[in-house]
Coordinates of C-alpha atoms in Angstrom, one line a residue:
M27 CA 224.3 -117.1 -23.0
N28 CA 227.9 -116.7 -24.7
C29 CA 229.8 -119.9 -24.8
R30 CA 232.9 -120.4 -26.4
G31 CA 232.4 -124.3 -27.2
K32 CA 231.3 -125.0 -30.4
L33 CA 228.0 -128.7 -30.8
I34 CA 227.5 -130.7 -33.2
I35 CA 224.2 -132.4 -34.1
I36 CA 223.9 -135.3 -36.5
G37 CA 220.2 -136.5 -37.2
G38 CA 221.8 -139.9 -37.2
A39 CA 224.4 -142.2 -39.6
V40 CA 222.2 -145.1 -40.6
D41 CA 224.6 -144.9 -43.8
K42 CA 227.6 -144.9 -42.2
G43 CA 228.1 -149.1 -42.9
S44 CA 229.0 -151.5 -39.6
F45 CA 232.8 -150.6 -38.7
T46 CA 232.4 -154.2 -37.3
E47 CA 232.3 -155.8 -40.8
I48 CA 235.0 -158.0 -42.1
N49 CA 235.9 -156.5 -45.1
F50 CA 235.3 -153.7 -44.0
D51 CA 239.1 -151.8 -44.8
K52 CA 238.4 -153.2 -48.5
D53 CA 234.8 -152.2 -48.7
V54 CA 235.7 -148.4 -47.2
A55 CA 234.0 -146.3 -49.5
K56 CA 230.5 -147.9 -49.3
N57 CA 230.9 -148.0 -46.0
L58 CA 232.5 -144.9 -44.7
N59 CA 229.1 -142.5 -47.0
F60 CA 228.2 -140.8 -43.1
F61 CA 232.1 -139.7 -42.7
E62 CA 233.4 -138.4 -46.6
K63 CA 230.4 -136.1 -46.1
G64 CA 232.3 -135.2 -43.6
I65 CA 230.6 -135.0 -40.9
L66 CA 232.9 -137.3 -38.1
K67 CA 235.8 -135.1 -40.1
R68 CA 234.4 -131.6 -39.1
I69 CA 234.4 -132.6 -35.9
I70 CA 238.1 -133.3 -35.9
D71 CA 238.7 -129.7 -37.9
E72 CA 236.9 -127.8 -35.1
S73 CA 238.1 -129.6 -32.4
K74 CA 241.1 -127.2 -31.0
H75 CA 244.2 -129.9 -31.5
K76 CA 242.9 -131.2 -34.8
E77 CA 244.3 -134.4 -35.1
K78 CA 245.4 -134.2 -32.0
S79 CA 242.6 -133.6 -30.1
R80 CA 241.9 -135.9 -27.0
I81 CA 238.2 -136.9 -28.3
E82 CA 236.1 -139.2 -25.6
I83 CA 233.2 -141.6 -27.5
I84 CA 229.8 -141.7 -24.6
P85 CA 227.7 -144.8 -25.2
T86 CA 225.5 -144.2 -22.4
A87 CA 222.0 -143.8 -24.5
S88 CA 223.0 -147.3 -26.3
S89 CA 221.9 -150.7 -25.1
I90 CA 224.9 -151.9 -26.6
P91 CA 227.3 -149.3 -25.9
K92 CA 230.5 -152.0 -26.2
E93 CA 229.8 -152.9 -30.0
V94 CA 228.7 -149.0 -30.8
G95 CA 231.9 -147.4 -28.7
A96 CA 234.3 -149.8 -30.8
E97 CA 233.1 -148.8 -34.1
Y98 CA 233.3 -144.8 -33.4
V99 CA 237.2 -145.3 -32.3
K100 CA 237.5 -147.0 -35.4
A101 CA 236.4 -144.3 -38.1
L102 CA 237.8 -141.3 -35.8
Q103 CA 241.3 -143.4 -35.8
Y104 CA 240.5 -144.0 -39.9
L105 CA 240.1 -139.9 -40.6
G106 CA 243.3 -139.6 -39.0
A107 CA 242.4 -138.9 -34.5
E108 CA 244.0 -141.1 -33.0
N109 CA 243.7 -140.1 -29.4
T110 CA 240.5 -141.5 -29.3
D111 CA 239.0 -143.8 -26.3
V112 CA 235.7 -145.3 -25.0
L113 CA 234.2 -143.1 -21.5
Y114 CA 231.7 -146.3 -20.6
I115 CA 229.1 -144.9 -18.1
E116 CA 226.2 -146.5 -17.2
R117 CA 225.0 -145.6 -13.6
R118 CA 224.7 -142.2 -12.3
E119 CA 227.1 -143.1 -9.8
Q120 CA 230.1 -142.9 -11.8
A121 CA 229.1 -139.7 -13.3
N122 CA 230.3 -138.5 -10.5
D123 CA 233.1 -140.1 -9.7
D124 CA 237.2 -138.8 -10.4
E125 CA 238.6 -141.2 -12.8
F126 CA 235.6 -140.0 -14.6
L127 CA 235.6 -135.9 -14.4
A128 CA 239.3 -136.1 -14.6
R129 CA 238.9 -137.9 -18.3
L130 CA 236.6 -135.1 -19.3
N131 CA 238.5 -132.0 -18.5
A132 CA 241.3 -133.7 -20.0
A133 CA 239.1 -134.1 -23.1
D134 CA 238.9 -131.7 -26.6
V135 CA 235.7 -132.9 -27.4
V136 CA 233.1 -135.5 -26.0
M137 CA 231.1 -137.4 -29.1
F138 CA 227.9 -138.9 -27.5
T139 CA 226.8 -141.6 -29.8
G140 CA 222.8 -142.4 -30.3
G141 CA 219.9 -145.0 -28.5
D142 CA 218.1 -143.9 -25.7
Q143 CA 218.0 -139.8 -25.2
L144 CA 215.8 -140.9 -21.9
R145 CA 218.5 -142.7 -20.7
L146 CA 221.1 -140.8 -21.3
T147 CA 219.9 -137.7 -19.2
S148 CA 218.2 -139.6 -16.8
I149 CA 222.0 -140.8 -16.3
L150 CA 224.5 -137.1 -16.3
G151 CA 221.8 -134.8 -15.1
G152 CA 222.9 -132.7 -12.0
T153 CA 225.6 -134.6 -11.7
K154 CA 229.9 -133.9 -11.1
F155 CA 229.7 -134.7 -14.8
H156 CA 226.9 -132.8 -15.9
D157 CA 228.1 -130.0 -14.6
M158 CA 231.7 -130.3 -16.0
L159 CA 229.7 -130.7 -19.2
M160 CA 229.0 -127.9 -19.1
D161 CA 231.1 -124.9 -17.7
K162 CA 233.6 -126.5 -20.5
Y163 CA 231.7 -125.2 -23.4
K164 CA 230.9 -122.0 -22.2
N165 CA 234.1 -121.5 -21.2
E166 CA 236.4 -123.8 -23.4
D167 CA 238.0 -124.4 -27.1
F168 CA 235.3 -127.6 -26.9
V169 CA 233.3 -130.0 -28.8
Y170 CA 230.2 -131.3 -27.9
A171 CA 228.7 -132.7 -30.4
G172 CA 225.8 -135.7 -31.0
T173 CA 224.6 -138.0 -32.9
S174 CA 220.7 -138.7 -32.6
A175 CA 220.5 -139.8 -28.8
G176 CA 222.8 -137.5 -28.1
A177 CA 221.6 -134.3 -30.4
A178 CA 218.0 -135.0 -29.0
A179 CA 219.7 -134.5 -25.9
A180 CA 221.3 -131.3 -25.7
S181 CA 219.3 -128.6 -25.9
N182 CA 216.9 -127.7 -23.0
N183 CA 213.9 -129.3 -24.4
M184 CA 214.0 -133.1 -25.8
I185 CA 211.7 -135.1 -27.3
Y186 CA 211.2 -138.2 -25.7
Q187 CA 208.8 -140.7 -27.0
G188 CA 206.1 -139.9 -29.7
S189 CA 204.8 -142.0 -33.4
S190 CA 205.7 -140.8 -36.7
S191 CA 202.8 -141.6 -37.7
E192 CA 199.8 -140.4 -34.8
A193 CA 202.2 -136.9 -34.5
L194 CA 199.7 -135.0 -34.8
L195 CA 197.5 -135.9 -32.5
K196 CA 197.1 -134.0 -28.9
G197 CA 199.1 -135.9 -26.1
E198 CA 200.6 -138.0 -28.9
V199 CA 204.0 -136.8 -28.7
K200 CA 206.6 -136.2 -25.6
I201 CA 208.8 -133.5 -24.0
T202 CA 211.3 -133.5 -21.1
S203 CA 214.3 -132.0 -20.1
G204 CA 217.7 -131.7 -22.0
L205 CA 221.2 -131.2 -21.2
S206 CA 220.1 -127.5 -21.9
F207 CA 223.7 -126.5 -24.0
I208 CA 221.2 -125.1 -26.2
D209 CA 217.9 -122.9 -25.5
N210 CA 215.1 -122.2 -27.0
V211 CA 215.0 -124.4 -29.9
I212 CA 213.7 -128.5 -29.9
I213 CA 215.7 -131.2 -32.0
D214 CA 214.3 -134.4 -34.0
T215 CA 216.3 -136.7 -35.4
H216 CA 216.7 -140.0 -38.4
F217 CA 213.7 -136.7 -39.3
V218 CA 213.4 -137.7 -43.4
K219 CA 214.0 -141.4 -42.9
R220 CA 211.4 -141.8 -39.9
G221 CA 209.0 -139.3 -41.9
R222 CA 208.6 -137.2 -37.9
I223 CA 207.8 -133.7 -39.6
G224 CA 204.4 -134.3 -37.4
R225 CA 206.3 -134.8 -34.1
L226 CA 208.0 -131.3 -35.0
F227 CA 205.5 -130.1 -35.7
Q228 CA 203.4 -130.7 -32.0
A229 CA 206.3 -129.9 -30.2
V230 CA 206.6 -126.1 -32.1
V231 CA 202.3 -125.4 -31.4
S232 CA 203.1 -125.8 -27.9
N233 CA 205.2 -123.6 -26.9
P234 CA 205.6 -121.5 -30.7
K235 CA 209.0 -119.5 -28.9
L236 CA 210.6 -123.3 -30.0
L237 CA 212.5 -123.3 -33.6
G238 CA 212.1 -126.6 -34.3
I239 CA 215.2 -128.6 -35.3
G240 CA 214.6 -131.4 -37.4
L241 CA 218.4 -133.3 -38.4
G242 CA 217.8 -135.7 -41.8
E243 CA 220.1 -139.0 -41.9
D244 CA 223.6 -138.1 -42.5
T245 CA 223.3 -134.7 -41.7
G246 CA 223.6 -132.3 -39.3
L247 CA 224.6 -128.4 -37.8
L248 CA 227.5 -127.6 -36.2
I249 CA 226.5 -124.1 -34.1
T250 CA 229.1 -122.1 -33.2
N251 CA 228.5 -119.1 -30.1
N252 CA 225.5 -120.9 -29.1
N253 CA 223.6 -119.4 -32.5
D254 CA 225.2 -119.1 -35.4
M255 CA 223.9 -123.0 -37.3
E256 CA 225.6 -124.0 -40.3
A257 CA 224.0 -127.4 -42.4
I258 CA 226.6 -130.1 -43.3
G259 CA 226.7 -133.3 -44.5
S260 CA 225.0 -134.4 -46.8
G261 CA 220.8 -134.2 -46.4
L262 CA 218.5 -132.1 -45.2
V263 CA 217.9 -130.0 -41.7
I264 CA 214.2 -129.0 -41.6
L265 CA 213.2 -126.3 -39.7
V266 CA 210.0 -124.8 -38.1
D267 CA 208.7 -121.4 -36.7
G268 CA 205.8 -121.1 -35.3
R269 CA 206.4 -117.6 -34.4
E270 CA 204.0 -116.5 -36.7
V271 CA 200.7 -119.1 -36.1
K272 CA 198.0 -117.5 -36.7
D273 CA 195.3 -120.2 -35.3
T274 CA 195.2 -124.1 -33.5
N275 CA 192.5 -126.2 -32.2
L276 CA 195.1 -127.6 -29.7
T277 CA 193.8 -126.0 -26.5
E278 CA 190.0 -128.0 -27.5
V279 CA 190.0 -130.9 -29.1
A280 CA 190.5 -134.2 -26.8
L281 CA 193.6 -135.6 -26.1
G282 CA 194.3 -138.8 -29.0
Q283 CA 192.3 -135.5 -31.3
P284 CA 193.7 -134.4 -34.8
I285 CA 195.8 -131.0 -34.3
S286 CA 195.2 -128.1 -36.7
I287 CA 197.8 -125.7 -37.4
N288 CA 197.1 -122.1 -39.3
H289 CA 200.8 -120.5 -40.6
L290 CA 203.2 -122.3 -39.9
V291 CA 206.7 -121.6 -40.8
T292 CA 209.8 -124.3 -42.3
H293 CA 212.8 -123.5 -44.1
V294 CA 214.6 -126.9 -45.9
M295 CA 218.3 -126.2 -45.0
S296 CA 221.2 -128.2 -46.7
M297 CA 225.1 -128.8 -46.4
H298 CA 226.4 -124.7 -46.3
D299 CA 223.7 -123.5 -45.5
T300 CA 223.5 -121.0 -42.0
F301 CA 220.8 -119.6 -39.8
D302 CA 221.3 -117.1 -37.4
L303 CA 219.6 -117.9 -34.5
S304 CA 219.9 -113.8 -33.6
T305 CA 217.4 -113.4 -35.7
Y306 CA 215.7 -116.0 -37.3
K307 CA 217.5 -115.2 -41.0
M308 CA 218.9 -118.4 -43.3
K309 CA 220.7 -118.1 -45.8
I310 CA 221.4 -120.2 -48.7
H311 CA 225.0 -120.9 -50.1
S312 CA 224.4 -122.2 -53.9
S313 CA 221.4 -119.0 -54.0
Q314 CA 220.2 -118.8 -57.2
Y315 CA 219.6 -114.8 -56.5
V316 CA 222.8 -114.1 -55.6

């Protein structure tokens, strides 16, 4: 799929600090770990009009949308993006409302917050808002940014449930359809902190055509041309390539039993490393062999 737009998917922001803290301005250096590494600034820089871009924060996935939306507005304004607001979509009928569609039409960037990705897809999927999002991503200089749930929902296939500790037991990982901005990948978030490697292994071995993408906290991927991925932020991106799997017991064991996998290929990306989805080739930015 040829796309003019850009995806910026982020693994979560547990280290960003709370913008509702009384001493936010005094302690801003301590509270901006997530942002000073360049992720939010990169979103602004990649947008059509930079600091003047119209940015809509969409906290649909969150159980505390008012608090989350306010934090992101303050963070973006601190970085110079003054044309920022929060679009509260809490019911499906709102996602078909002309007022909400007009705001989306005027946006250069949408930023989907964390929360429950199943809530996000069940509210937006198949609505006029979803259709317009897809059209803007395909045909305009537009940025879809998502953190945590907003990142997990960006792909065609979406993990929505599964414990970390029991993720390599058959049936522990639940997968459904996402918002379908990018195909042939499956995304998991808070990846390193919450030990979700086994969860992604099971998702990939069940369909080895999918490239598993595990995003750590304070870490993301900038995806351009729906193909070229660049690691951004301070942590790690784990890629799981199942195309060369030689053997597994997946179909032979009962539900709840451990899964064996032979020859699952992984890659580890850090800041500025790149990966080509068409060739599956990774380039390490600061390679010791250059």
